[in-house]
Coordinates of C-alpha atoms and ligand atoms in Angstrom, one line a residue:
X1 CA 38.6 -189.2 49.6
X2 CA 36.7 -189.0 45.9
X3 CA 34.1 -191.8 45.2
X4 CA 35.4 -193.6 42.0
X5 CA 32.2 -193.8 39.5
X6 CA 31.0 -197.8 40.2
X7 CA 28.9 -197.7 36.5
X8 CA 29.8 -199.8 33.4
X9 CA 29.9 -198.2 30.1
X10 CA 26.7 -198.1 28.1
X11 CA 25.5 -201.6 26.1
X12 CA 28.2 -203.5 28.6
X13 CA 26.8 -205.4 30.9
X14 CA 27.9 -207.1 34.8
X15 CA 26.7 -210.8 35.3
X16 CA 26.3 -211.5 38.5
X17 CA 26.4 -215.3 39.9
X18 CA 23.2 -216.7 39.3
X19 CA 23.6 -215.3 35.6
X20 CA 26.6 -216.0 35.1
X21 CA 25.8 -219.8 36.5
X22 CA 23.4 -220.2 33.5
X23 CA 25.6 -218.3 31.2
X24 CA 28.8 -221.0 32.2
X25 CA 26.3 -224.1 31.6
X26 CA 25.0 -222.9 28.3
X27 CA 28.6 -222.8 27.3
X28 CA 29.1 -226.3 28.9
X29 CA 26.1 -227.9 26.9
X30 CA 27.4 -226.0 23.3
X31 CA 30.8 -227.4 24.0
X32 CA 29.7 -230.7 25.1
X33 CA 27.7 -231.1 21.6
X34 CA 30.4 -229.6 19.6
X35 CA 33.3 -232.0 20.2
X36 CA 30.8 -234.7 19.8
X37 CA 30.5 -233.4 16.2
X38 CA 34.1 -233.6 15.9
X39 CA 35.0 -229.5 16.1
X40 CA 38.0 -228.4 17.6
X41 CA 38.8 -225.8 20.1
X42 CA 40.1 -222.5 18.4
X43 CA 41.4 -219.3 20.1
X44 CA 42.0 -216.1 18.8
X45 CA 42.7 -212.4 20.1
X46 CA 40.2 -210.1 21.1
X47 CA 42.2 -207.3 18.5
X48 CA 42.8 -207.7 15.0
X49 CA 44.5 -205.2 12.8
X50 CA 42.5 -202.7 11.3
X51 CA 42.8 -203.9 7.8
X52 CA 41.7 -207.7 8.6
X53 CA 38.4 -206.5 10.0
X54 CA 37.2 -203.7 7.5
X55 CA 35.4 -204.5 4.2
X56 CA 34.1 -208.2 4.8
X57 CA 30.6 -207.8 6.6
X58 CA 29.4 -204.7 4.3
X59 CA 29.1 -201.0 4.8
X60 CA 27.0 -200.9 7.7
X61 CA 28.4 -203.3 9.8
X62 CA 31.9 -202.0 9.3
X63 CA 30.5 -198.7 10.6
X64 CA 29.9 -200.8 14.2
X65 CA 33.4 -201.5 14.4
X66 CA 35.3 -200.3 17.5
X67 CA 38.5 -199.2 15.7
X68 CA 41.7 -197.4 17.7
X69 CA 45.4 -197.1 17.2
X70 CA 47.0 -199.3 19.8
X71 CA 50.3 -197.5 22.0
X72 CA 52.8 -198.3 19.0
X73 CA 50.5 -196.4 16.2
X74 CA 49.1 -199.6 14.7
X75 CA 45.3 -199.4 13.7
X76 CA 43.6 -202.2 15.1
X77 CA 40.1 -203.1 16.5
X78 CA 38.0 -205.4 18.2
X79 CA 36.5 -208.6 16.7
X80 CA 33.3 -207.7 15.5
X81 CA 32.5 -211.6 14.7
X82 CA 34.1 -215.4 15.1
X83 CA 34.1 -215.6 11.3
X84 CA 36.2 -213.3 9.9
X85 CA 39.3 -214.0 12.5
X86 CA 38.6 -218.0 11.5
X87 CA 39.4 -216.8 7.9
X88 CA 42.8 -215.1 8.8
X89 CA 43.5 -218.0 11.1
X90 CA 43.2 -220.7 8.1
X91 CA 45.0 -218.2 5.9
X92 CA 48.1 -217.5 8.2
X93 CA 48.2 -221.4 9.3
X94 CA 47.5 -223.0 6.1
X95 CA 50.7 -225.6 6.4
X96 CA 49.4 -226.9 10.4
X97 CA 45.7 -226.9 9.5
X98 CA 44.7 -229.9 8.1
X99 CA 41.5 -229.3 5.7
X100 CA 38.6 -229.7 6.0
X101 CA 39.3 -227.9 9.3
X102 CA 36.6 -227.7 11.5
X103 CA 36.8 -225.7 14.5
X104 CA 34.4 -223.8 17.6
X105 CA 35.1 -220.8 19.4
X106 CA 33.5 -219.0 22.0
X107 CA 33.8 -216.0 22.8
X108 CA 32.7 -212.0 23.1
X109 CA 32.3 -209.7 20.6
X110 CA 32.0 -206.2 20.3
X111 CA 29.8 -204.4 18.1
X112 CA 29.3 -200.4 18.7
X113 CA 24.9 -201.0 18.1
X114 CA 22.8 -198.9 19.6
X115 CA 22.0 -200.6 22.5
X116 CA 18.1 -202.2 22.8
X117 CA 16.7 -205.3 24.4
X118 CA 18.9 -208.5 23.0
X119 CA 21.5 -205.9 21.5
X120 CA 24.4 -205.2 23.5
X121 CA 27.9 -203.7 22.4
X122 CA 29.5 -206.9 24.6
X123 CA 28.1 -209.9 23.8
X124 CA 29.1 -213.7 23.5
X125 CA 29.2 -216.1 20.5
X126 CA 29.9 -219.6 20.2
X127 CA 30.5 -220.5 16.8
X128 CA 31.1 -223.9 14.4
X129 CA 32.5 -223.8 11.3
X130 CA 34.1 -226.3 8.6
X131 CA 36.5 -225.0 6.2
X132 CA 37.7 -226.3 3.3
X133 CA 34.4 -228.0 2.0
X134 CA 32.2 -226.8 -0.9
X135 CA 29.6 -230.0 -0.2
X136 CA 26.2 -229.3 0.9
X137 CA 26.6 -232.0 3.4
X138 CA 29.4 -229.4 5.0
X139 CA 26.1 -227.2 5.9
X140 CA 23.9 -230.4 7.1
X141 CA 27.0 -231.4 9.8
X142 CA 26.5 -227.9 10.6
X143 CA 22.8 -227.9 11.0
X144 CA 22.4 -231.0 12.4
X145 CA 24.9 -229.9 15.1
X146 CA 22.6 -226.8 15.7
X147 CA 19.7 -228.9 16.3
X148 CA 21.1 -231.1 18.5
X149 CA 22.6 -228.6 20.7
X150 CA 19.5 -226.4 20.7
X151 CA 17.6 -229.7 21.9
X152 CA 20.4 -230.1 24.2
X153 CA 19.7 -226.7 25.7
X154 CA 16.6 -227.7 26.5
X155 CA 14.4 -225.8 23.5
X156 CA 11.8 -228.3 22.2
X157 CA 10.2 -225.9 19.6
X158 CA 13.3 -224.8 17.4
X159 CA 13.2 -223.9 13.9
X160 CA 15.7 -223.3 11.6
X161 CA 14.8 -221.1 9.0
X162 CA 16.6 -221.7 5.9
X163 CA 17.1 -219.8 2.1
X164 CA 20.3 -219.5 -0.5
X165 CA 22.1 -216.5 -1.5
X166 CA 22.1 -217.9 -5.0
X167 CA 18.2 -217.7 -4.9
X168 CA 18.3 -213.9 -4.2
X169 CA 20.8 -213.3 -6.9
X170 CA 18.8 -215.3 -9.3
X171 CA 16.0 -213.3 -8.6
X172 CA 18.1 -210.1 -9.3
X173 CA 18.4 -209.3 -5.2
X174 CA 21.7 -207.6 -5.0
X175 CA 23.2 -207.9 -0.9
X176 CA 22.2 -204.4 -0.5
X177 CA 18.6 -205.4 -1.2
X178 CA 18.6 -208.4 0.1
X179 CA 19.4 -206.6 3.8
X180 CA 16.4 -204.9 3.2
X181 CA 14.1 -208.0 2.4
X182 CA 15.6 -209.6 5.7
X183 CA 13.8 -207.3 7.8
X184 CA 10.1 -208.4 6.6
X185 CA 9.2 -209.9 9.5
X186 CA 10.4 -206.8 11.7
X187 CA 8.9 -204.0 9.9
X188 CA 6.4 -205.5 7.4
X189 CA 5.9 -206.0 3.8
X190 CA 4.5 -202.3 3.0
X191 CA 7.4 -200.6 5.1
X192 CA 10.1 -202.8 3.1
X193 CA 8.5 -201.7 -0.2
X194 CA 9.2 -198.2 0.9
X195 CA 13.1 -199.1 1.9
X196 CA 13.6 -200.8 -1.5
X197 CA 12.3 -197.9 -3.5
X198 CA 15.0 -196.1 -2.3
X199 CA 17.4 -198.3 -3.8
X200 CA 15.2 -199.3 -6.8
X201 CA 13.1 -198.2 -9.6
X202 CA 9.4 -198.9 -9.1
X203 CA 8.9 -201.6 -11.5
X204 CA 11.8 -203.6 -10.2
X205 CA 10.5 -203.2 -6.6
X206 CA 7.4 -204.6 -7.7
X207 CA 8.8 -207.2 -9.3
X208 CA 11.4 -208.7 -6.8
X209 CA 8.1 -208.7 -4.2
X210 CA 6.0 -210.8 -6.9
X211 CA 9.5 -213.4 -8.0
X212 CA 10.0 -213.4 -3.7
X213 CA 6.1 -214.3 -3.0
X214 CA 6.1 -217.4 -5.8
X215 CA 9.7 -218.6 -5.0
X216 CA 10.5 -222.1 -4.8
X217 CA 12.6 -224.4 -2.5
X218 CA 15.4 -224.4 -4.2
X219 CA 17.5 -228.1 -4.6
X220 CA 20.4 -226.9 -2.4
X221 CA 17.9 -226.9 0.5
X222 CA 16.1 -230.1 -0.7
X223 CA 19.3 -231.5 -0.3
X224 CA 20.9 -230.3 3.0
X225 CA 17.4 -231.4 4.4
X226 CA 18.0 -234.3 3.4
X227 CA 21.1 -235.1 4.8
X228 CA 19.9 -233.7 7.9
X229 CA 17.1 -236.5 8.3
X230 CA 20.2 -238.7 7.5
X231 CA 22.3 -237.5 10.7
X232 CA 19.5 -237.9 12.9
X233 CA 17.9 -234.6 12.9
X234 CA 14.5 -233.7 12.3
X235 CA 13.9 -232.2 8.8
X236 CA 10.8 -230.6 9.7
X237 CA 12.8 -228.2 11.4
X238 CA 14.1 -226.8 8.7
X239 CA 12.0 -224.3 6.8
X240 CA 12.4 -222.5 3.4
X241 CA 12.2 -218.8 3.8
X242 CA 12.7 -217.0 0.6
X243 CA 13.1 -213.8 2.6
X244 CA 15.7 -214.6 4.8
X245 CA 18.5 -212.6 3.8
X246 CA 21.3 -212.6 7.0
X247 CA 22.7 -209.1 7.7
X248 CA 26.3 -210.0 6.4
X249 CA 27.7 -209.5 3.0
X250 CA 30.1 -212.7 3.4
X251 CA 27.2 -215.0 2.8
X252 CA 27.5 -216.7 -0.9
X253 CA 24.9 -219.5 -0.5
X254 CA 23.1 -221.7 2.0
X255 CA 21.7 -218.8 4.9
X256 CA 20.3 -219.9 8.5
X257 CA 18.6 -218.5 11.2
X258 CA 17.3 -220.0 14.5
X259 CA 14.4 -219.4 16.1
X260 CA 12.8 -220.7 19.2
X261 CA 10.1 -219.4 21.8
X262 CA 7.0 -220.0 19.1
X263 CA 9.4 -218.7 16.3
X264 CA 9.9 -215.3 18.5
X265 CA 13.2 -215.6 19.4
X266 CA 16.0 -215.5 16.9
X267 CA 19.1 -217.4 18.8
X268 CA 21.8 -218.0 16.2
X269 CA 22.5 -217.4 12.3
X270 CA 25.3 -218.8 10.2
X271 CA 25.4 -219.8 6.4
X272 CA 28.0 -220.4 3.3
X273 CA 31.0 -217.9 2.8
X274 CA 33.1 -220.0 -0.1
X275 CA 35.2 -216.1 -1.0
X276 CA 35.7 -214.4 2.5
X277 CA 39.2 -217.3 3.6
X278 CA 40.1 -216.4 -0.1
X279 CA 40.2 -212.9 0.3
X280 CA 43.2 -213.7 2.6
X281 CA 44.4 -216.8 1.9
X282 CA 44.7 -215.8 -1.8
X283 CA 43.2 -219.4 -3.2
X284 CA 39.1 -219.9 -2.8
X285 CA 38.7 -222.2 0.3
X286 CA 35.1 -222.4 0.2
X287 CA 33.5 -222.6 4.2
X288 CA 29.8 -222.6 6.4
X289 CA 29.1 -222.0 9.5
X290 CA 26.5 -220.9 12.2
X291 CA 26.9 -218.9 15.6
X292 CA 24.8 -219.1 18.7
X293 CA 24.2 -215.8 20.2
X294 CA 24.8 -216.8 24.1
X295 CA 23.1 -213.7 25.7
X296 CA 20.3 -214.2 23.0
X297 CA 20.0 -218.3 24.2
X298 CA 20.0 -217.7 28.1
X299 CA 17.5 -215.1 27.8
X300 CA 15.2 -217.2 25.5
X301 CA 16.0 -220.0 28.4
X302 CA 14.2 -217.6 31.1
X303 CA 11.7 -216.3 28.6
X304 CA 10.6 -220.1 27.7
X305 CA 11.4 -221.4 31.0
X306 CA 13.5 -223.8 29.1
X307 CA 16.1 -226.3 31.3
X308 CA 19.2 -227.2 30.6
X309 CA 20.0 -230.6 32.0
X310 CA 22.1 -230.2 34.7
X311 CA 21.8 -226.9 35.5
X312 CA 20.8 -226.5 39.2
X313 CA 24.4 -226.8 40.5
X314 CA 23.7 -223.3 42.5
X315 CA 25.3 -222.9 46.1
X316 CA 28.1 -225.4 47.6
X317 CA 26.4 -227.7 49.3
X318 CA 28.3 -228.0 52.5
X319 CA 29.6 -224.7 54.5
X320 CA 32.1 -225.3 57.3
X321 CA 31.7 -223.0 60.0
X322 CA 34.8 -222.0 62.1
X323 CA 34.9 -221.7 66.0
X324 CA 37.2 -219.4 66.7
X325 CA 41.2 -218.9 66.0
X326 CA 41.9 -222.0 67.9
X327 CA 39.4 -224.4 66.0
X328 CA 40.0 -222.9 62.9
X329 CA 42.6 -225.2 61.8
X330 CA 40.4 -228.3 62.4
X331 CA 37.7 -226.5 60.7
X332 CA 39.8 -225.9 57.7
X333 CA 41.1 -230.1 57.8
X334 CA 37.5 -231.1 57.5
X335 CA 36.9 -229.2 54.2
X336 CA 39.8 -230.1 52.5
X337 CA 39.3 -234.0 53.3
X338 CA 35.4 -233.1 52.2
X339 CA 36.6 -231.4 49.1
X340 CA 38.9 -234.4 48.3
X341 CA 35.8 -236.2 48.4
X342 CA 34.1 -234.5 46.2
X343 CA 31.8 -232.1 47.5
X344 CA 31.5 -228.2 47.1
X345 CA 32.4 -226.8 50.3
X346 CA 33.0 -223.1 51.2
X347 CA 34.2 -222.4 54.3
X348 CA 33.0 -219.7 56.3
X349 CA 36.1 -216.3 55.8
X350 CA 36.4 -215.4 59.7
X351 CA 37.7 -217.0 62.7
X352 CA 35.5 -214.4 65.2
X353 CA 32.0 -214.3 63.3
X354 CA 29.3 -215.6 65.6
X355 CA 27.9 -219.4 64.8
X356 CA 24.7 -217.7 64.7
X357 CA 26.0 -215.1 61.7
X358 CA 27.2 -218.0 59.7
X359 CA 24.1 -219.9 60.1
X360 CA 22.3 -216.8 59.0
X361 CA 24.5 -216.2 56.1
X362 CA 24.8 -220.6 55.3
X363 CA 20.9 -220.0 54.9
X364 CA 20.7 -216.9 52.2
X365 CA 23.4 -219.0 50.2
X366 CA 20.7 -222.0 50.3
X367 CA 23.7 -224.1 51.4
X368 CA 22.1 -227.3 52.1
X369 CA 24.4 -228.7 54.9
X370 CA 26.9 -226.8 57.6
X371 CA 29.3 -229.0 59.7
X372 CA 30.2 -227.4 62.9
X373 CA 33.6 -228.3 64.8
X374 CA 33.3 -226.8 68.4
X375 CA 35.5 -227.2 71.2
X376 CA 33.4 -230.6 72.4
X377 CA 33.8 -231.9 68.5
X378 CA 37.0 -231.2 68.8
X379 CA 38.0 -233.2 71.9
X380 CA 35.8 -236.2 70.4
X381 CA 37.6 -235.5 66.6
X382 CA 34.0 -235.8 65.8
X383 CA 31.8 -233.1 63.9
X384 CA 27.7 -231.7 64.4
X385 CA 26.0 -231.7 60.9
X386 CA 23.5 -229.7 60.5
X387 CA 20.1 -229.8 58.0
X388 CA 19.3 -226.2 56.8
X389 CA 16.3 -227.3 55.8
X390 CA 15.1 -229.3 59.0
X391 CA 17.1 -227.8 61.1
X392 CA 18.3 -230.9 62.7
X393 CA 21.5 -231.6 64.1
X394 CA 23.8 -234.7 64.5
X395 CA 27.0 -235.4 65.6
X396 CA 29.2 -237.6 63.5
X397 CA 32.4 -239.3 62.8
X398 CA 34.5 -238.2 59.6
X399 CA 33.5 -241.1 57.6
X400 CA 29.6 -241.0 59.0
X401 CA 29.8 -237.4 57.8
X402 CA 30.8 -238.4 54.1
X403 CA 28.7 -241.7 54.1
X404 CA 26.1 -239.2 55.7
X405 CA 26.6 -236.7 52.6
X406 CA 26.7 -239.2 50.0
X407 CA 30.2 -239.7 49.3
X408 CA 32.1 -243.1 49.8
Ligands
LIG1 P1 25.4 -212.3 13.3 O1 26.9 -212.2 13.5 O2 25.4 -211.0 13.1 O3 25.3 -213.1 12.2 O4 24.9 -212.7 14.4 C1 24.3 -213.6 14.9 C2 24.3 -213.9 16.1 O5 24.7 -213.3 17.4 C3 22.5 -213.3 16.4 O6 21.8 -214.3 15.9 C4 23.0 -213.1 17.6 O7 21.9 -213.9 18.9 C5 23.6 -212.7 18.0 N1 24.1 -211.2 18.2 C6 24.1 -210.4 16.7 N2 24.7 -209.3 17.1 C7 24.0 -209.3 18.7 C8 24.2 -208.2 20.0 N3 24.5 -206.8 19.1 N4 23.7 -208.4 21.3 C9 23.6 -209.6 21.2 N5 23.7 -210.8 20.4 C10 23.8 -210.7 19.4

């Protein structure tokens, strides 16, 4: 028989249980915080029409969209982020949604990027957005929620870099030049000068750099910081950075980038996009939002050794061993009783396996307790409980067992 190739496509990854568990707890924590700020869940398809996606992000980004024809000959593509689908949803369901509409959405995105550390072709984002408010109060709500979420994830040193696209506009920095300016931290001032010179005259480049060096914090950011403070967020975490521009073209106002790990790890970004929804709705609907990069958050958690509350529900607490076909039903009943009592229980899925093999498996799996129901126990309607750490065993009734394991 020919062997099928066991390999993920380039830039795509599998998440084995330990990693998947961490990702799940990050997502659960984010959902909880998002809901506490009044964001409702939204789900949209992985695929959108090509015309929905193109022309919203900017020339460079458009090249990274996965486009293809479906079986019916329709031009479609995989979504590139969650913001453009949101804009489409608000336009499409205008009569059902109440404005200002605040929603969260968590799911995978696809970008045909060159894979590298922290950059994948499939990655997850967790977004919060408020559509239908031009007020900086909306931006402040988004940022207060972001700060709370990042704290709940276990990061103690988060910084939210903040700038305003309007400031860049007023300095004569067009979105195309802004995308170069944004790379200052990555490539340095010298390289920025070189790249800017390819798009603008020498005198203009000099002037842009001089203006950026002397830029003062705009009123918009002062106001957002003030609102964030009243919302219980630490205003010192908001750091004005005139070089911040963000890569996507749809931003029109305040823009944000979330850093952790002493400012080295960028785990999310966002900003105000007042013109995007209008492209679908036919009338202008201002909006603002923030996007956590789940993959980056998980990497940063591992790198900084930060821990999420309640993260360690590693393996099941109890393994119920089986003792041959005849006694298996007794084991299954005990498993069912323990599950109903709220325990995480695994039944060893092979009636013929030797007990020794089952215990070895429990040990590898990190299970705390093994419940054994052999012929003696079955006859007396009792079970043997083995403490996997100490190796001690005792024989108990079912109600004693539940008590011992911490149930009622
Ligand atoms: P963006 O939608 O480009 O503003 O990105 C928002 C966040 O998504 C970034 O801060 C990253 O955390 C994450 N992100 C963007 N692109 C990728 C990628 N290719 N791989 C992993 N994470 C990404």
